[in-house]
Short mmCIF file of C-alpha atoms and ligand atoms in Angstrom, two decimals:
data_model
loop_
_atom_site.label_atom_id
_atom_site.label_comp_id
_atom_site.label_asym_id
_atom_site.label_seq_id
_atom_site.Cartn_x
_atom_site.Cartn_y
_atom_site.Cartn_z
CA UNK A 1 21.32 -10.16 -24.34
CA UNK A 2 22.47 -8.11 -26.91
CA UNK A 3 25.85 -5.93 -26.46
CA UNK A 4 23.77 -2.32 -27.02
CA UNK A 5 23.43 -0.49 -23.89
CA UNK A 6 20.18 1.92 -23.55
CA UNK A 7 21.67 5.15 -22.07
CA UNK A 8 18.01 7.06 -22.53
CA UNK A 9 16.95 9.76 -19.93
CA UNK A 10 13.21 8.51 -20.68
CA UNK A 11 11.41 6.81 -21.76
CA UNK A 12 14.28 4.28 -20.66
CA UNK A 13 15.50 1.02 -20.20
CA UNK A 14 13.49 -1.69 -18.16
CA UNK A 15 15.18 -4.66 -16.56
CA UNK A 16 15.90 -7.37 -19.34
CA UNK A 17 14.29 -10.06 -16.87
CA UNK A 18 10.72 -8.15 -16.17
CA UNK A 19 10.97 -7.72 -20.52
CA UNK A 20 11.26 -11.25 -20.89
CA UNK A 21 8.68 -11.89 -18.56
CA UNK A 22 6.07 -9.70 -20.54
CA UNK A 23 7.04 -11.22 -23.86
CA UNK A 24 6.50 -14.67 -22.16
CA UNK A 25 3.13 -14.16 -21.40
CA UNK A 26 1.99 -11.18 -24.13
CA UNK A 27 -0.62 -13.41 -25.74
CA UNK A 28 -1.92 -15.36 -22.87
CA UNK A 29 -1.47 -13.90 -19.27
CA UNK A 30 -2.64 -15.49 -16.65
CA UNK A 31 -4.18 -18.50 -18.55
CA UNK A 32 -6.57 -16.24 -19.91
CA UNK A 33 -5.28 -16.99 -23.68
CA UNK A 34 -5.66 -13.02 -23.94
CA UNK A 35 -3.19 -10.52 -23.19
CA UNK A 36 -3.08 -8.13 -19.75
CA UNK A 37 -3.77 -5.24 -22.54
CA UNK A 38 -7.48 -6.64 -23.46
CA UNK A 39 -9.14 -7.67 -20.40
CA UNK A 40 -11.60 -5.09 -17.57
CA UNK A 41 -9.51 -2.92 -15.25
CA UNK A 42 -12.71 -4.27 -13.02
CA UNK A 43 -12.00 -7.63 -13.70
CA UNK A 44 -11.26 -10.11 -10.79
CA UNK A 45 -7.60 -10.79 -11.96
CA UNK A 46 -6.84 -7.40 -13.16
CA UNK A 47 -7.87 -5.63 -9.99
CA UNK A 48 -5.65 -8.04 -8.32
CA UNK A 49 -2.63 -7.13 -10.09
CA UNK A 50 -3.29 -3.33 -8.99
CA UNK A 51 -3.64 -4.41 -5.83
CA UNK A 52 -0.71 -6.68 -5.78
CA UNK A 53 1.57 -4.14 -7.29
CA UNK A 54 0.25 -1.25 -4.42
CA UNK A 55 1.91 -3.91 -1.77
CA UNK A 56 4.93 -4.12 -3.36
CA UNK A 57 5.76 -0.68 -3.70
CA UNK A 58 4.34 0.07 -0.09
CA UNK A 59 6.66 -3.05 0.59
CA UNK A 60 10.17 -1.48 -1.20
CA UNK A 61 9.62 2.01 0.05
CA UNK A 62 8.21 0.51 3.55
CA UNK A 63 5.59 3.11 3.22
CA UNK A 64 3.22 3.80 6.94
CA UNK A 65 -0.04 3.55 6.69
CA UNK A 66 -1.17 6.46 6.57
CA UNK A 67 -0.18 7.16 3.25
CA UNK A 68 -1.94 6.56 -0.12
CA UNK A 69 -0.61 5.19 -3.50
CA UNK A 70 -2.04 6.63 -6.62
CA UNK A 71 -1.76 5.27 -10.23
CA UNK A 72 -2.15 8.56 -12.28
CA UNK A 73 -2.00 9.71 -16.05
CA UNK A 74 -0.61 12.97 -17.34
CA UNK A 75 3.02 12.42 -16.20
CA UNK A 76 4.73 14.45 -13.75
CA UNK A 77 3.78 17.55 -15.78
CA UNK A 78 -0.10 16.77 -15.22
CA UNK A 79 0.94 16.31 -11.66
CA UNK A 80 2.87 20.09 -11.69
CA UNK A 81 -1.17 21.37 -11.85
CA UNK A 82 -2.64 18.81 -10.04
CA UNK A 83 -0.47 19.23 -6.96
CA UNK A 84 -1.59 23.04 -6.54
CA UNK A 85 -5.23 22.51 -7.34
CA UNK A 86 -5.26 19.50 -4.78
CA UNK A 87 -2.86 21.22 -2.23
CA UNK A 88 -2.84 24.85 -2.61
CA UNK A 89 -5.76 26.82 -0.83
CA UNK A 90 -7.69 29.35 -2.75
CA UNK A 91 -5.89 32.43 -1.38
CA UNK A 92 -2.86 30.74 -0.18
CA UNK A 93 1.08 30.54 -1.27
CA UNK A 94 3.49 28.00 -2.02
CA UNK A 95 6.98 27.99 -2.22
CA UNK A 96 9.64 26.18 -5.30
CA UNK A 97 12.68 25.54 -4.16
CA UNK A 98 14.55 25.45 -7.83
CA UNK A 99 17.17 23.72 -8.72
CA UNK A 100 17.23 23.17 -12.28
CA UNK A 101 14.55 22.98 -15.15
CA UNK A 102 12.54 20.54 -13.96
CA UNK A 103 11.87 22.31 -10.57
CA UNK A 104 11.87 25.78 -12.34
CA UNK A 105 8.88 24.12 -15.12
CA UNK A 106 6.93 22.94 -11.74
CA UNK A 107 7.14 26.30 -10.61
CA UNK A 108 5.92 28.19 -13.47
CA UNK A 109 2.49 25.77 -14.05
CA UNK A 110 1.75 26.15 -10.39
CA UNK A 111 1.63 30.08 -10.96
CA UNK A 112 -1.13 29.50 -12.77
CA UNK A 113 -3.50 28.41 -9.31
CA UNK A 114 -2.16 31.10 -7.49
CA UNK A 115 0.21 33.08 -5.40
CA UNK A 116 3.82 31.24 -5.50
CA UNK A 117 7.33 32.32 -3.99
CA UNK A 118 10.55 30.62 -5.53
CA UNK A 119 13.96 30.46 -4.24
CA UNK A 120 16.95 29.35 -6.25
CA UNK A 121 18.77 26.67 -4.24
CA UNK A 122 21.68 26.45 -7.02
CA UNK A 123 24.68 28.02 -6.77
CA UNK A 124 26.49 28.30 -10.10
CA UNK A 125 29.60 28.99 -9.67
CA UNK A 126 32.60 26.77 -11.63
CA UNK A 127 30.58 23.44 -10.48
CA UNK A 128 26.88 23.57 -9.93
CA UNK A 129 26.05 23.01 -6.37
CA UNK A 130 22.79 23.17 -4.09
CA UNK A 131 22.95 25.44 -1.06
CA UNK A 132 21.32 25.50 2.53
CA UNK A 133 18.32 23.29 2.89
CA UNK A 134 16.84 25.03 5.92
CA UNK A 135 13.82 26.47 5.27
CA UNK A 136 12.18 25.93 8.70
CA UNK A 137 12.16 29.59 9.74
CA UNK A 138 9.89 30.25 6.51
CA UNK A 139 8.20 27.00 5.58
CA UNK A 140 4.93 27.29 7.72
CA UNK A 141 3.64 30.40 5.93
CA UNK A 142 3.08 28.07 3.02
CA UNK A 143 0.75 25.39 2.13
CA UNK A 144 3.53 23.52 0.42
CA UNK A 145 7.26 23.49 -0.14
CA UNK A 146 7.94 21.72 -3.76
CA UNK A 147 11.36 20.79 -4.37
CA UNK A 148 12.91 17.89 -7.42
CA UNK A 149 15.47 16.15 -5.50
CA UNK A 150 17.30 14.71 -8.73
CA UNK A 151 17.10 17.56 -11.96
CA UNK A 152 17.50 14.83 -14.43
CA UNK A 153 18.82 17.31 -17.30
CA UNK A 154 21.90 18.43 -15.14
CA UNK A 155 22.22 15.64 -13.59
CA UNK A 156 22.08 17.89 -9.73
CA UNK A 157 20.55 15.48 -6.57
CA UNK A 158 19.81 16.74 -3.48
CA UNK A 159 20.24 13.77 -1.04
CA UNK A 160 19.48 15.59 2.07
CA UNK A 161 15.54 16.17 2.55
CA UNK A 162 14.95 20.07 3.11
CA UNK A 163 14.35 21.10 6.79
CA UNK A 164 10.52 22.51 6.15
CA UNK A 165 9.46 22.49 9.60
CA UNK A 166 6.12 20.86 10.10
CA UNK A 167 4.85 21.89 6.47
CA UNK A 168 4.20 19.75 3.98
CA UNK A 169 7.32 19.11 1.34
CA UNK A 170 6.40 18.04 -2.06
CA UNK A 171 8.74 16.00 -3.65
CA UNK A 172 9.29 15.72 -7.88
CA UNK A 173 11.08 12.09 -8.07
CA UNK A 174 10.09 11.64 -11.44
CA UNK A 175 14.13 10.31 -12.24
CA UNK A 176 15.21 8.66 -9.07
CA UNK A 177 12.12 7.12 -7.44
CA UNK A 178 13.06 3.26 -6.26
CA UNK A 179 16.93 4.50 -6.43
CA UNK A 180 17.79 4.60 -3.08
CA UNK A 181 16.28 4.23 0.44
CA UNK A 182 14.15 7.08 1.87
CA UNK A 183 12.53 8.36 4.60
CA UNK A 184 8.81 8.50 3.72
CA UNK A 185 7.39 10.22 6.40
CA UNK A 186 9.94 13.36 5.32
CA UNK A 187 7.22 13.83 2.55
CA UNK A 188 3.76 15.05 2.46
CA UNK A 189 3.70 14.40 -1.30
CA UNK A 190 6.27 12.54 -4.11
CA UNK A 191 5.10 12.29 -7.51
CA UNK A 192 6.74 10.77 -10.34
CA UNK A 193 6.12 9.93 -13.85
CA UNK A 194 6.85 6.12 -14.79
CA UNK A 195 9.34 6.23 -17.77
CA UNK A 196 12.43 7.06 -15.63
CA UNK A 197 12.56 4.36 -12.94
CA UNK A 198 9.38 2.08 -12.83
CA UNK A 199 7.98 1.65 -15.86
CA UNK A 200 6.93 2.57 -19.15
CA UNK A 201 5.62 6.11 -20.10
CA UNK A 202 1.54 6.73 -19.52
CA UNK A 203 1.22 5.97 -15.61
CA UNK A 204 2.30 8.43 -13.14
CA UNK A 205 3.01 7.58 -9.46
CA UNK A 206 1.87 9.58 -6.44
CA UNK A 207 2.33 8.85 -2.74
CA UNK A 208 -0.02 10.82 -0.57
CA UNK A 209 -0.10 11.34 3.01
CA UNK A 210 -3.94 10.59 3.94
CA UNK A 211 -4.59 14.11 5.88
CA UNK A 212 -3.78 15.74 2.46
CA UNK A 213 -6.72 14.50 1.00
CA UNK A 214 -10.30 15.96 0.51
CA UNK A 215 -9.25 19.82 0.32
CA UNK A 216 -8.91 20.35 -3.87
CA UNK A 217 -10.19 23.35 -4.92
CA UNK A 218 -14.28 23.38 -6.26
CA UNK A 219 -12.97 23.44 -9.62
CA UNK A 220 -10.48 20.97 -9.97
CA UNK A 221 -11.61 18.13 -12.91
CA UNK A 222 -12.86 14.95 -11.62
CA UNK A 223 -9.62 12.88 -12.65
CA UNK A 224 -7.50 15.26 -11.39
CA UNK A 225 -8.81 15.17 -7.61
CA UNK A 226 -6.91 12.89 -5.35
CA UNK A 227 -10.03 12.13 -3.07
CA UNK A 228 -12.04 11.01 -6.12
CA UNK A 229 -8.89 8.61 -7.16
CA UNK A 230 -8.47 7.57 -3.87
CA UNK A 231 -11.86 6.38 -3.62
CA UNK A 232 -11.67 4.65 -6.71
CA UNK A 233 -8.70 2.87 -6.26
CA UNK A 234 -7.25 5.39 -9.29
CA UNK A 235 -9.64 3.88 -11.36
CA UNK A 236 -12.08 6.49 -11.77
CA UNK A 237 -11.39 6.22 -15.57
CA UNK A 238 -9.67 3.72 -17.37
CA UNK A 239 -6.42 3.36 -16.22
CA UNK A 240 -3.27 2.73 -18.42
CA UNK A 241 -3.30 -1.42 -17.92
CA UNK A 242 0.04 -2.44 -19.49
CA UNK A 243 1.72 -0.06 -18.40
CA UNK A 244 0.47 -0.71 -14.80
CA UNK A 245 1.04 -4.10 -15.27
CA UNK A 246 5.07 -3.43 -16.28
CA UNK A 247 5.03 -1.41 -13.20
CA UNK A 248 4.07 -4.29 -11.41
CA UNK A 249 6.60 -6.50 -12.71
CA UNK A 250 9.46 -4.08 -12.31
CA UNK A 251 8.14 -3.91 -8.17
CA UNK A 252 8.35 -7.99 -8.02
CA UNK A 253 11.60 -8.17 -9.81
CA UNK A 254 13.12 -4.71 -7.39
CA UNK A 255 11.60 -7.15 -4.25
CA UNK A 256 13.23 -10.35 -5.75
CA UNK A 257 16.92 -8.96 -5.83
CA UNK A 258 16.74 -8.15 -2.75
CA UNK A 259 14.68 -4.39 -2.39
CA UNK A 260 15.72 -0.74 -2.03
CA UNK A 261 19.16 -1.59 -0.09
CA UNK A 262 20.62 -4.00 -2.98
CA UNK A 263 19.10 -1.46 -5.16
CA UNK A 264 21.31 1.52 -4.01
CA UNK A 265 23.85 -0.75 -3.70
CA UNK A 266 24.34 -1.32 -7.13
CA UNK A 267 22.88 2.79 -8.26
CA UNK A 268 25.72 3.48 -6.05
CA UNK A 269 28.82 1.05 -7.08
CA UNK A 270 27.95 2.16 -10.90
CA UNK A 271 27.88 5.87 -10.21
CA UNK A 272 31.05 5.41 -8.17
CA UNK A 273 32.77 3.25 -11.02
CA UNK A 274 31.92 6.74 -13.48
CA UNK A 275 32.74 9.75 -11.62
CA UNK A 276 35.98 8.05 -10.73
CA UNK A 277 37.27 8.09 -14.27
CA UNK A 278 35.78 11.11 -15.25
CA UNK A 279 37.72 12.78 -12.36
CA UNK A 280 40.65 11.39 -13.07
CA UNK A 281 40.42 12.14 -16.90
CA UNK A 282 41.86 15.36 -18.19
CA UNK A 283 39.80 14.83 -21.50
CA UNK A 284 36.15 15.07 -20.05
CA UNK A 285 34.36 17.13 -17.38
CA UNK A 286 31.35 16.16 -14.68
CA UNK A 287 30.52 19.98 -14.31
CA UNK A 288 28.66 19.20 -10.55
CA UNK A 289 30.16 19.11 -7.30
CA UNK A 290 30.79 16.06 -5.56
CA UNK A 291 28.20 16.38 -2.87
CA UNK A 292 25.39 16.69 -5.73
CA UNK A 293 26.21 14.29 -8.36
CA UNK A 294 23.08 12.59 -9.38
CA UNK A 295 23.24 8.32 -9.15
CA UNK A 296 20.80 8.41 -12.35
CA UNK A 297 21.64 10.83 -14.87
CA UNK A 298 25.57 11.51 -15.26
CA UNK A 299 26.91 14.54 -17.65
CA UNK A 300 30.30 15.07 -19.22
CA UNK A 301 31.96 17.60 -21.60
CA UNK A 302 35.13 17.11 -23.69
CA UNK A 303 34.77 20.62 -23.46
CA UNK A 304 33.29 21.25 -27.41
CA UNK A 305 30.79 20.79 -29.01
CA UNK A 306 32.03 19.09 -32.02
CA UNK A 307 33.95 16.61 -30.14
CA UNK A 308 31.39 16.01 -28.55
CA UNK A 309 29.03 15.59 -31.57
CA UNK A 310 31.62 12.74 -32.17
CA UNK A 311 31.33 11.35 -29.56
CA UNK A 312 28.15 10.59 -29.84
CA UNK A 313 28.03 9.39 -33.05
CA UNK A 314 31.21 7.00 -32.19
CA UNK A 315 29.32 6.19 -29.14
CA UNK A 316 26.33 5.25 -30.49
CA UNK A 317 28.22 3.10 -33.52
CA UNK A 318 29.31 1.00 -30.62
CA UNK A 319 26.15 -0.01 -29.35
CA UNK A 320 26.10 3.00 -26.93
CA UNK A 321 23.14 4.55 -27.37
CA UNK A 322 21.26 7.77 -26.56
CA UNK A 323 24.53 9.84 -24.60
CA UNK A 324 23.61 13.09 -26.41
CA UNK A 325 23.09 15.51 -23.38
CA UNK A 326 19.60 17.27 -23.06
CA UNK A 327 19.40 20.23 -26.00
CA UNK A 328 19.01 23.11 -23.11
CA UNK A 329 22.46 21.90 -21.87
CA UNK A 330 24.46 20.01 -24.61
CA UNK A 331 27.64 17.90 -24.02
CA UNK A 332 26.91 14.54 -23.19
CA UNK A 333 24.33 12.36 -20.37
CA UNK A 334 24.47 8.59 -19.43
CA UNK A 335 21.48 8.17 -17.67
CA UNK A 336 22.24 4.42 -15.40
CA UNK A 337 18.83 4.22 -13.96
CA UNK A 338 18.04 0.99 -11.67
CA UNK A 339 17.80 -1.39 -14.94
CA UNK A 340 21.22 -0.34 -16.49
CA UNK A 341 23.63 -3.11 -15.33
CA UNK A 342 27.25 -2.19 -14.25
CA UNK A 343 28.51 -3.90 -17.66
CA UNK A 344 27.11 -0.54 -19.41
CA UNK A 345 28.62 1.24 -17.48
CA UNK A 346 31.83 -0.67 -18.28
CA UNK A 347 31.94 -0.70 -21.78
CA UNK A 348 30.84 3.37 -22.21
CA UNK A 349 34.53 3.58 -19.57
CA UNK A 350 36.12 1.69 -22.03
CA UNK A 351 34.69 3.50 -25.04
CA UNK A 352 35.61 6.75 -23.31
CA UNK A 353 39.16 5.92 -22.65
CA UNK A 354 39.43 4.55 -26.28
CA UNK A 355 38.35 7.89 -27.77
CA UNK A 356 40.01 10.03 -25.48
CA UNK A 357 43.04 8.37 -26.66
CA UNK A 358 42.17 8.90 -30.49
CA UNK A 359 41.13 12.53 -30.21
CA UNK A 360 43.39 14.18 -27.74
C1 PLP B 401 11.02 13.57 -17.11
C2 PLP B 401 10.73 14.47 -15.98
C3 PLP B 401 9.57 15.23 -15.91
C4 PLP B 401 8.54 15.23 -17.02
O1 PLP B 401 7.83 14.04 -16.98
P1 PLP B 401 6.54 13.79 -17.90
O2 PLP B 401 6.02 12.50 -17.36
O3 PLP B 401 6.99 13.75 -19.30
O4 PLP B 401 5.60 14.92 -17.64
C5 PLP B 401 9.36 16.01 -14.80
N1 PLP B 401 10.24 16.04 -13.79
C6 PLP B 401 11.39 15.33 -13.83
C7 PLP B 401 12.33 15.41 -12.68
C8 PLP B 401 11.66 14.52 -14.92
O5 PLP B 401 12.80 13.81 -14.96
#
């Protein structure tokens, strides 16, 4: 291993072991003496691997039955109009919950199927915080309530599931899908684009719930329709192989140390190990309260923007790479998704305490 650490909000890192793997078998997978990337998605072997890799993700999440896994393109933004051509009925209403850009982007694409409410769930006062979750008393008006549970440019998660009632919550995961054990059957929909937490950019996850199924609207495109994917095992066109087939690898290696509990084990130890010095620092500043601090994507200030320019520059000199905060928000982001190990998180500690000292 080499001593740079990836700090990347996406496309990012991908556990050293699953790379390895890959590069072991690039040119000849499967004794085929031809890589994963030139062989039929119908194929025997290949439509094994899609298969193989739909168990193991039912098997990490523990996913019932009656639930269906979709391997998508598009990203999560194709999914932002596929969810209200799929979900939302011609003359009906859906309600965003908004909590952030990502949420607030969701919202605004969906407005273009039809009638949508929005309610901001942020309260911005000196931290950023997310209010009540109880939207029971309202939900069942709508044919959906959409909600992103970690806004990966703030770095804002929402670890309680919203109280919706008995309508169907939509869930925007794209950042911290696989983090942390959840309660599927909370969800009527999660989406999530692969480049965060599973994968390599080009595939796009969805979990379904079956009864969801079967009512897109007359005009939604062909790829686009969850009934037609469904009955095509998402293969209705050509879907993106290698980066499937990384997926794939990244659910064997999740299930071999040890699943979803070992995996917030670790998502949480590493957070832990970085709030606790930035809030005992005087130099930097997490500006998000403690009940909403995101495990995957973790922002600090010095406070100004030239020092923190610095920063990042020192930072990245060190082998500390990609820390520069999203450009809506500035300051600084270490994004610690699943494959970051804790020694990242470490050494940027140490390179924080080091320049802290220096420019004080
Ligand atoms: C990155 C991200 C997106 C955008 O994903 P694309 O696959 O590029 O469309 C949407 N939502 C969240 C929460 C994200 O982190």
């Amino acid at each position: 291993m080499s001593n740079v650490f990836n700090f990347s909000a996406g496309p990012a890192m991908i556990p050293s072991e699953v790379l390895a793997q890959a590069q072991a078998e690039f040119t000849n997978w499967q004794d085929q003496h031809t890589s994963v990337m030139e062989v039929s998605h119908r194929g025997k072997l290949f439509m094994e691997l899609a298969s193989q890799s739909v168990q193991d993700f039912r098997k990490l999440y523990r996913i019932p039955d009656n639930y269906q896994i979709l391997f998508l393109q598009g990203g999560a933004r194709g999914q932002f109009a596929a969810i209200p051509m799929n979900l939302l009925k011609e003359n009906g209403k859906a309600l965003y919950l908004t909590s952030g850009h990502w949420s607030a982007t969701a919202a605004k694409e969906a407005r273009l199927f039809g009638e949508i409410d929005e309610i901001n769930i942020l309260e911005q006062n000196d931290e950023l915080k997310v209010g009540k979750l109880d939207f029971s008393d309202i939900a069942e008006q709508y044919d959906y309530v959409h909600y992103c549970p970690n806004e990966t440019i703030s770095g804002v998660e929402i670890f309680d599931v919203p109280n919706v009632g008995d309508a169907v919550l939509v869930a925007d995961m794209s950042s911290n899908i696989l983090s942390r054990e959840i309660d599927i059957s909370k969800f009527g929909l999660i989406y999530a684009g692969a480049q965060k937490n599973l994968g390599p950019a080009g595939i796009t996850l969805v979990i379904v719930r079956e009864d969801l199924i079967g009512h897109a609207r007359k005009s939604t495109p062909t790829i686009w329709n969850y009934e037609v994917q469904k009955n095509a095992d998402s293969m209705i066109n050509t879907p993106p192989t290698f980066a499937w087939y990384l997926c794939a690898l990244v659910f064997k290696y999740l299930l071999s140390i040890g699943g979803l509990p070992e995996v917030q084990k670790r998502n949480q130890a590493k957070a832990e190990l970085l709030y606790q010095y930035l809030d005992q620092s005087d130099f930097y500043r997490n500006p998000v309260a403690k009940q909403n601090r995101s495990l995957m994507n973790v922002t600090f200030t010095t406070g100004n923007d030239e020092l923190n320019a610095k920063f990042v520059a020192e930072a990245t000199a060190a082998g500390l790479h990609a820390l520069k905060g999203h450009k809506v928000l500035g300051g600084m982001r270490a994004s610690i998704y699943n494959a970051m190990p804790i020694q990242g998180v470490e050494a940027l500690i140490c390179f924080m305490k080091k320049f802290a000292e220096e420019n004080r």
